[in-house]
Amino acid sequence: EKTSATPVPTVVIGLGGLGIKTLNMLKGKFSRQIGNSDHVYFRAIDTDESEFIQVRKLRADGWRNPNGELEKEETISLYDPAIAGILGLATIPPYIRSWLNPQLIGRVIQNRGAQQTRQIGRAMLVNSISYEYVKKELMAVIHQAIARTNKDNANVNILILAGVSGGTGSGTIIDLPYMVHDIFATAGCTNYRIAGYIYTPDVQFAIPELAANPAIINNLANNGYSALKEIDYFMNIEET
């Protein structure tokens, strides 16, 4: 049975594998209980094309995916063939080299995810090609939400869903919210709120194929710890 609710312009963003799986389930439940809405927008951001295949409503052959709830335009890939060589010794941008682990220089970027390496996930977002593309896509949907805000005299809610154990969610959880803040600032809109719903690494520990590999478990825990430390640091910077 569908329920009624006061519409509030809301953009829900899923980051990485866990984030977009949650986004997919959330949209399905929203569609069943609320229906269509011109106030709520869903966007999935990931580095792994195979994850998108699982959550898109239509398969490549045009048939309905029984497990997918997202339209293709609701998915935003961080992979572009043009960024495959951005970590090359002669091609890495200085703004990435300054923080990248030297052992990752020369790594070829692929469309199969960040391979549980958070610096790869971050590099796939903050390089100029991906960054401008993602910003353009989010700007379009946020401007739609702002237009609803101006009409309804309400705030825009931004909800970010992410796991911080993998490379994509952990690697983008800081830069993506800053991008969102920048979009609102450029639009001259101050009536917005950002909230994050974060999966910590322990939600993955019970998965048999992961639990059987101590090295993977250790890496997931390290990613989560690093991401949470960064979140704590940036949330406690005094505003100037």
PDB file of N, CA and C in Angstrom, residues 80-155:
ATOM      1  N   ASP A  80      36.495   6.141 -17.586  1.00  0.00           N
ATOM      2  CA  ASP A  80      36.499   6.628 -18.960  1.00  0.00           C
ATOM      3  C   ASP A  80      37.799   6.107 -19.566  1.00  0.00           C
ATOM      4  N   PRO A  81      37.763   5.547 -20.775  1.00  0.00           N
ATOM      5  CA  PRO A  81      39.003   5.047 -21.380  1.00  0.00           C
ATOM      6  C   PRO A  81      40.113   6.088 -21.396  1.00  0.00           C
ATOM      7  N   ALA A  82      39.739   7.356 -21.401  1.00  0.00           N
ATOM      8  CA  ALA A  82      40.741   8.422 -21.454  1.00  0.00           C
ATOM      9  C   ALA A  82      41.562   8.518 -20.176  1.00  0.00           C
ATOM     10  N   ILE A  83      41.092   7.906 -19.071  1.00  0.00           N
ATOM     11  CA  ILE A  83      41.843   8.005 -17.813  1.00  0.00           C
ATOM     12  C   ILE A  83      42.670   6.746 -17.549  1.00  0.00           C
ATOM     13  N   ALA A  84      42.663   5.797 -18.479  1.00  0.00           N
ATOM     14  CA  ALA A  84      43.362   4.528 -18.249  1.00  0.00           C
ATOM     15  C   ALA A  84      44.829   4.735 -17.873  1.00  0.00           C
ATOM     16  N   GLY A  85      45.483   5.739 -18.465  1.00  0.00           N
ATOM     17  CA  GLY A  85      46.907   5.937 -18.224  1.00  0.00           C
ATOM     18  C   GLY A  85      47.250   7.100 -17.315  1.00  0.00           C
ATOM     19  N   ILE A  86      46.284   7.591 -16.537  1.00  0.00           N
ATOM     20  CA  ILE A  86      46.567   8.797 -15.734  1.00  0.00           C
ATOM     21  C   ILE A  86      47.597   8.574 -14.632  1.00  0.00           C
ATOM     22  N   LEU A  87      47.838   7.318 -14.267  1.00  0.00           N
ATOM     23  CA  LEU A  87      48.820   7.055 -13.218  1.00  0.00           C
ATOM     24  C   LEU A  87      50.184   6.679 -13.788  1.00  0.00           C
ATOM     25  N   GLY A  88      50.343   6.865 -15.085  1.00  0.00           N
ATOM     26  CA  GLY A  88      51.631   6.582 -15.713  1.00  0.00           C
ATOM     27  C   GLY A  88      52.708   7.534 -15.240  1.00  0.00           C
ATOM     28  N   LEU A  89      53.946   7.077 -15.230  1.00  0.00           N
ATOM     29  CA  LEU A  89      55.062   7.877 -14.718  1.00  0.00           C
ATOM     30  C   LEU A  89      55.151   9.236 -15.410  1.00  0.00           C
ATOM     31  N   ALA A  90      54.880   9.267 -16.707  1.00  0.00           N
ATOM     32  CA  ALA A  90      55.008  10.513 -17.464  1.00  0.00           C
ATOM     33  C   ALA A  90      53.697  11.276 -17.594  1.00  0.00           C
ATOM     34  N   THR A  91      52.588  10.663 -17.157  1.00  0.00           N
ATOM     35  CA  THR A  91      51.286  11.291 -17.387  1.00  0.00           C
ATOM     36  C   THR A  91      50.523  11.637 -16.114  1.00  0.00           C
ATOM     37  N   ILE A  92      50.999  11.187 -14.969  1.00  0.00           N
ATOM     38  CA  ILE A  92      50.264  11.426 -13.733  1.00  0.00           C
ATOM     39  C   ILE A  92      50.229  12.927 -13.410  1.00  0.00           C
ATOM     40  N   PRO A  93      49.055  13.494 -13.162  1.00  0.00           N
ATOM     41  CA  PRO A  93      48.960  14.922 -12.833  1.00  0.00           C
ATOM     42  C   PRO A  93      49.618  15.202 -11.480  1.00  0.00           C
ATOM     43  N   PRO A  94      50.252  16.357 -11.329  1.00  0.00           N
ATOM     44  CA  PRO A  94      50.906  16.699 -10.052  1.00  0.00           C
ATOM     45  C   PRO A  94      49.948  16.672  -8.871  1.00  0.00           C
ATOM     46  N   TYR A  95      48.695  17.049  -9.084  1.00  0.00           N
ATOM     47  CA  TYR A  95      47.744  17.097  -7.967  1.00  0.00           C
ATOM     48  C   TYR A  95      47.336  15.695  -7.502  1.00  0.00           C
ATOM     49  N   ILE A  96      47.638  14.667  -8.296  1.00  0.00           N
ATOM     50  CA  ILE A  96      47.445  13.283  -7.856  1.00  0.00           C
ATOM     51  C   ILE A  96      48.758  12.708  -7.338  1.00  0.00           C
ATOM     52  N   ARG A  97      49.842  12.990  -8.023  1.00  0.00           N
ATOM     53  CA  ARG A  97      51.152  12.494  -7.588  1.00  0.00           C
ATOM     54  C   ARG A  97      51.468  12.928  -6.159  1.00  0.00           C
ATOM     55  N   SER A  98      51.000  14.110  -5.765  1.00  0.00           N
ATOM     56  CA  SER A  98      51.351  14.676  -4.453  1.00  0.00           C
ATOM     57  C   SER A  98      50.883  13.808  -3.285  1.00  0.00           C
ATOM     58  N   TRP A  99      49.819  13.006  -3.487  1.00  0.00           N
ATOM     59  CA  TRP A  99      49.341  12.172  -2.391  1.00  0.00           C
ATOM     60  C   TRP A  99      49.312  10.674  -2.716  1.00  0.00           C
ATOM     61  N   LEU A 100      49.591  10.315  -3.964  1.00  0.00           N
ATOM     62  CA  LEU A 100      49.501   8.906  -4.362  1.00  0.00           C
ATOM     63  C   LEU A 100      50.684   8.094  -3.847  1.00  0.00           C
ATOM     64  N   ASN A 101      50.393   6.897  -3.360  1.00  0.00           N
ATOM     65  CA  ASN A 101      51.441   5.954  -2.971  1.00  0.00           C
ATOM     66  C   ASN A 101      52.319   5.668  -4.193  1.00  0.00           C
ATOM     67  N   PRO A 102      53.635   5.886  -4.102  1.00  0.00           N
ATOM     68  CA  PRO A 102      54.513   5.667  -5.265  1.00  0.00           C
ATOM     69  C   PRO A 102      54.398   4.274  -5.868  1.00  0.00           C
ATOM     70  N   GLN A 103      53.995   3.295  -5.059  1.00  0.00           N
ATOM     71  CA  GLN A 103      53.861   1.936  -5.572  1.00  0.00           C
ATOM     72  C   GLN A 103      52.713   1.801  -6.576  1.00  0.00           C
ATOM     73  N   LEU A 104      51.820   2.792  -6.590  1.00  0.00           N
ATOM     74  CA  LEU A 104      50.688   2.746  -7.511  1.00  0.00           C
ATOM     75  C   LEU A 104      50.972   3.459  -8.830  1.00  0.00           C
ATOM     76  N   ILE A 105      52.093   4.148  -8.911  1.00  0.00           N
ATOM     77  CA  ILE A 105      52.444   4.817 -10.165  1.00  0.00           C
ATOM     78  C   ILE A 105      52.703   3.758 -11.240  1.00  0.00           C
ATOM     79  N   GLY A 106      52.077   3.929 -12.367  1.00  0.00           N
ATOM     80  CA  GLY A 106      52.166   2.950 -13.446  1.00  0.00           C
ATOM     81  C   GLY A 106      50.990   2.011 -13.512  1.00  0.00           C
ATOM     82  N   ARG A 107      50.135   2.015 -12.473  1.00  0.00           N
ATOM     83  CA  ARG A 107      48.952   1.153 -12.486  1.00  0.00           C
ATOM     84  C   ARG A 107      47.992   1.608 -13.581  1.00  0.00           C
ATOM     85  N   VAL A 108      47.486   0.676 -14.361  1.00  0.00           N
ATOM     86  CA  VAL A 108      46.527   0.992 -15.414  1.00  0.00           C
ATOM     87  C   VAL A 108      45.120   1.001 -14.830  1.00  0.00           C
ATOM     88  N   ILE A 109      44.388   2.092 -15.060  1.00  0.00           N
ATOM     89  CA  ILE A 109      43.030   2.207 -14.568  1.00  0.00           C
ATOM     90  C   ILE A 109      42.101   1.407 -15.480  1.00  0.00           C
ATOM     91  N   GLN A 110      41.240   0.579 -14.876  1.00  0.00           N
ATOM     92  CA  GLN A 110      40.311  -0.244 -15.639  1.00  0.00           C
ATOM     93  C   GLN A 110      38.885  -0.003 -15.165  1.00  0.00           C
ATOM     94  N   ASN A 111      37.923  -0.623 -15.834  1.00  0.00           N
ATOM     95  CA  ASN A 111      36.517  -0.420 -15.482  1.00  0.00           C
ATOM     96  C   ASN A 111      35.988  -1.536 -14.592  1.00  0.00           C
ATOM     97  N   ARG A 112      36.877  -2.174 -13.850  1.00  0.00           N
ATOM     98  CA  ARG A 112      36.478  -3.282 -12.977  1.00  0.00           C
ATOM     99  C   ARG A 112      36.571  -2.898 -11.509  1.00  0.00           C
ATOM    100  N   GLY A 113      36.428  -1.623 -11.217  1.00  0.00           N
ATOM    101  CA  GLY A 113      36.448  -1.181  -9.834  1.00  0.00           C
ATOM    102  C   GLY A 113      37.822  -0.710  -9.405  1.00  0.00           C
ATOM    103  N   ALA A 114      37.892  -0.264  -8.154  1.00  0.00           N
ATOM    104  CA  ALA A 114      39.137   0.276  -7.610  1.00  0.00           C
ATOM    105  C   ALA A 114      39.993  -0.792  -6.947  1.00  0.00           C
ATOM    106  N   GLN A 115      39.562  -2.042  -7.031  1.00  0.00           N
ATOM    107  CA  GLN A 115      40.345  -3.187  -6.528  1.00  0.00           C
ATOM    108  C   GLN A 115      40.719  -3.035  -5.047  1.00  0.00           C
ATOM    109  N   GLN A 116      39.755  -2.535  -4.271  1.00  0.00           N
ATOM    110  CA  GLN A 116      39.934  -2.362  -2.822  1.00  0.00           C
ATOM    111  C   GLN A 116      41.093  -1.432  -2.476  1.00  0.00           C
ATOM    112  N   THR A 117      41.464  -0.567  -3.405  1.00  0.00           N
ATOM    113  CA  THR A 117      42.558   0.384  -3.174  1.00  0.00           C
ATOM    114  C   THR A 117      41.978   1.788  -3.173  1.00  0.00           C
ATOM    115  N   ARG A 118      41.888   2.397  -2.002  1.00  0.00           N
ATOM    116  CA  ARG A 118      41.153   3.655  -1.888  1.00  0.00           C
ATOM    117  C   ARG A 118      41.820   4.800  -2.651  1.00  0.00           C
ATOM    118  N   GLN A 119      43.114   4.760  -2.817  1.00  0.00           N
ATOM    119  CA  GLN A 119      43.757   5.829  -3.577  1.00  0.00           C
ATOM    120  C   GLN A 119      43.434   5.702  -5.072  1.00  0.00           C
ATOM    121  N   ILE A 120      43.205   4.488  -5.548  1.00  0.00           N
ATOM    122  CA  ILE A 120      42.756   4.309  -6.926  1.00  0.00           C
ATOM    123  C   ILE A 120      41.346   4.880  -7.072  1.00  0.00           C
ATOM    124  N   GLY A 121      40.488   4.575  -6.105  1.00  0.00           N
ATOM    125  CA  GLY A 121      39.133   5.121  -6.138  1.00  0.00           C
ATOM    126  C   GLY A 121      39.129   6.635  -6.152  1.00  0.00           C
ATOM    127  N   ARG A 122      39.986   7.228  -5.331  1.00  0.00           N
ATOM    128  CA  ARG A 122      40.045   8.686  -5.300  1.00  0.00           C
ATOM    129  C   ARG A 122      40.567   9.247  -6.624  1.00  0.00           C
ATOM    130  N   ALA A 123      41.612   8.617  -7.159  1.00  0.00           N
ATOM    131  CA  ALA A 123      42.179   9.089  -8.428  1.00  0.00           C
ATOM    132  C   ALA A 123      41.161   9.018  -9.552  1.00  0.00           C
ATOM    133  N   MET A 124      40.269   8.013  -9.503  1.00  0.00           N
ATOM    134  CA  MET A 124      39.272   7.871 -10.555  1.00  0.00           C
ATOM    135  C   MET A 124      38.181   8.929 -10.463  1.00  0.00           C
ATOM    136  N   LEU A 125      38.071   9.588  -9.313  1.00  0.00           N
ATOM    137  CA  LEU A 125      37.128  10.700  -9.185  1.00  0.00           C
ATOM    138  C   LEU A 125      37.775  12.048  -9.445  1.00  0.00           C
ATOM    139  N   VAL A 126      38.949  12.278  -8.845  1.00  0.00           N
ATOM    140  CA  VAL A 126      39.483  13.649  -8.840  1.00  0.00           C
ATOM    141  C   VAL A 126      40.279  14.010 -10.088  1.00  0.00           C
ATOM    142  N   ASN A 127      40.577  13.055 -10.978  1.00  0.00           N
ATOM    143  CA  ASN A 127      41.219  13.449 -12.231  1.00  0.00           C
ATOM    144  C   ASN A 127      40.276  14.388 -12.973  1.00  0.00           C
ATOM    145  N   SER A 128      40.824  15.292 -13.757  1.00  0.00           N
ATOM    146  CA  SER A 128      40.021  16.369 -14.349  1.00  0.00           C
ATOM    147  C   SER A 128      38.908  15.855 -15.257  1.00  0.00           C
ATOM    148  N   ILE A 129      39.136  14.755 -15.958  1.00  0.00           N
ATOM    149  CA  ILE A 129      38.119  14.232 -16.877  1.00  0.00           C
ATOM    150  C   ILE A 129      36.905  13.724 -16.111  1.00  0.00           C
ATOM    151  N   SER A 130      37.130  12.819 -15.160  1.00  0.00           N
ATOM    152  CA  SER A 130      36.021  12.250 -14.395  1.00  0.00           C
ATOM    153  C   SER A 130      35.358  13.296 -13.514  1.00  0.00           C
ATOM    154  N   TYR A 131      36.175  14.142 -12.902  1.00  0.00           N
ATOM    155  CA  TYR A 131      35.636  15.125 -11.967  1.00  0.00           C
ATOM    156  C   TYR A 131      34.637  16.051 -12.662  1.00  0.00           C
ATOM    157  N   GLU A 132      35.015  16.567 -13.819  1.00  0.00           N
ATOM    158  CA  GLU A 132      34.124  17.477 -14.532  1.00  0.00           C
ATOM    159  C   GLU A 132      32.869  16.763 -15.014  1.00  0.00           C
ATOM    160  N   TYR A 133      33.012  15.510 -15.426  1.00  0.00           N
ATOM    161  CA  TYR A 133      31.846  14.742 -15.869  1.00  0.00           C
ATOM    162  C   TYR A 133      30.876  14.503 -14.712  1.00  0.00           C
ATOM    163  N   VAL A 134      31.399  14.033 -13.586  1.00  0.00           N
ATOM    164  CA  VAL A 134      30.541  13.759 -12.432  1.00  0.00           C
ATOM    165  C   VAL A 134      29.902  15.051 -11.933  1.00  0.00           C
ATOM    166  N   LYS A 135      30.685  16.114 -11.887  1.00  0.00           N
ATOM    167  CA  LYS A 135      30.148  17.392 -11.418  1.00  0.00           C
ATOM    168  C   LYS A 135      29.014  17.863 -12.328  1.00  0.00           C
ATOM    169  N   LYS A 136      29.183  17.716 -13.635  1.00  0.00           N
ATOM    170  CA  LYS A 136      28.135  18.125 -14.585  1.00  0.00           C
ATOM    171  C   LYS A 136      26.860  17.311 -14.357  1.00  0.00           C
ATOM    172  N   GLU A 137      27.014  15.997 -14.155  1.00  0.00           N
ATOM    173  CA  GLU A 137      25.854  15.147 -13.939  1.00  0.00           C
ATOM    174  C   GLU A 137      25.139  15.482 -12.633  1.00  0.00           C
ATOM    175  N   LEU A 138      25.901  15.683 -11.567  1.00  0.00           N
ATOM    176  CA  LEU A 138      25.286  16.016 -10.285  1.00  0.00           C
ATOM    177  C   LEU A 138      24.713  17.425 -10.295  1.00  0.00           C
ATOM    178  N   MET A 139      25.383  18.334 -10.990  1.00  0.00           N
ATOM    179  CA  MET A 139      24.889  19.703 -11.070  1.00  0.00           C
ATOM    180  C   MET A 139      23.495  19.733 -11.698  1.00  0.00           C
ATOM    181  N   ALA A 140      23.299  18.920 -12.733  1.00  0.00           N
ATOM    182  CA  ALA A 140      22.007  18.901 -13.413  1.00  0.00           C
ATOM    183  C   ALA A 140      20.894  18.473 -12.464  1.00  0.00           C
ATOM    184  N   VAL A 141      21.127  17.411 -11.704  1.00  0.00           N
ATOM    185  CA  VAL A 141      20.070  16.909 -10.829  1.00  0.00           C
ATOM    186  C   VAL A 141      19.900  17.803  -9.599  1.00  0.00           C
ATOM    187  N   ILE A 142      20.987  18.362  -9.095  1.00  0.00           N
ATOM    188  CA  ILE A 142      20.879  19.267  -7.945  1.00  0.00           C
ATOM    189  C   ILE A 142      20.151  20.542  -8.334  1.00  0.00           C
ATOM    190  N   HIS A 143      20.381  21.037  -9.532  1.00  0.00           N
ATOM    191  CA  HIS A 143      19.659  22.225  -9.992  1.00  0.00           C
ATOM    192  C   HIS A 143      18.160  21.941 -10.106  1.00  0.00           C
ATOM    193  N   GLN A 144      17.799  20.714 -10.491  1.00  0.00           N
ATOM    194  CA  GLN A 144      16.384  20.351 -10.503  1.00  0.00           C
ATOM    195  C   GLN A 144      15.807  20.397  -9.088  1.00  0.00           C
ATOM    196  N   ALA A 145      16.580  19.877  -8.132  1.00  0.00           N
ATOM    197  CA  ALA A 145      16.120  19.883  -6.743  1.00  0.00           C
ATOM    198  C   ALA A 145      16.010  21.310  -6.204  1.00  0.00           C
ATOM    199  N   ILE A 146      16.970  22.161  -6.579  1.00  0.00           N
ATOM    200  CA  ILE A 146      16.924  23.563  -6.146  1.00  0.00           C
ATOM    201  C   ILE A 146      15.693  24.254  -6.717  1.00  0.00           C
ATOM    202  N   ALA A 147      15.362  23.945  -7.950  1.00  0.00           N
ATOM    203  CA  ALA A 147      14.165  24.531  -8.560  1.00  0.00           C
ATOM    204  C   ALA A 147      12.916  24.143  -7.771  1.00  0.00           C
ATOM    205  N   ARG A 148      12.852  22.889  -7.309  1.00  0.00           N
ATOM    206  CA  ARG A 148      11.726  22.470  -6.480  1.00  0.00           C
ATOM    207  C   ARG A 148      11.741  23.199  -5.146  1.00  0.00           C
ATOM    208  N   THR A 149      12.943  23.438  -4.619  1.00  0.00           N
ATOM    209  CA  THR A 149      13.075  24.157  -3.353  1.00  0.00           C
ATOM    210  C   THR A 149      12.525  25.569  -3.480  1.00  0.00           C
ATOM    211  N   ASN A 150      12.882  26.241  -4.538  1.00  0.00           N
ATOM    212  CA  ASN A 150      12.415  27.613  -4.742  1.00  0.00           C
ATOM    213  C   ASN A 150      10.894  27.658  -4.871  1.00  0.00           C
ATOM    214  N   LYS A 151      10.327  26.601  -5.468  1.00  0.00           N
ATOM    215  CA  LYS A 151       8.878  26.553  -5.656  1.00  0.00           C
ATOM    216  C   LYS A 151       8.152  26.215  -4.360  1.00  0.00           C
ATOM    217  N   ASP A 152       8.731  25.301  -3.580  1.00  0.00           N
ATOM    218  CA  ASP A 152       8.050  24.794  -2.387  1.00  0.00           C
ATOM    219  C   ASP A 152       8.550  25.425  -1.091  1.00  0.00           C
ATOM    220  N   ASN A 153       9.568  26.304  -1.186  1.00  0.00           N
ATOM    221  CA  ASN A 153      10.132  26.959  -0.009  1.00  0.00           C
ATOM    222  C   ASN A 153      10.632  25.932   1.012  1.00  0.00           C
ATOM    223  N   ALA A 154      11.444  25.005   0.549  1.00  0.00           N
ATOM    224  CA  ALA A 154      11.960  23.940   1.418  1.00  0.00           C
ATOM    225  C   ALA A 154      13.455  23.799   1.216  1.00  0.00           C
ATOM    226  N   ASN A 155      14.083  23.024   2.090  1.00  0.00           N
ATOM    227  CA  ASN A 155      15.496  22.698   1.939  1.00  0.00           C
ATOM    228  C   ASN A 155      15.666  21.561   0.927  1.00  0.00           C
TER     229      ASN A 155
END
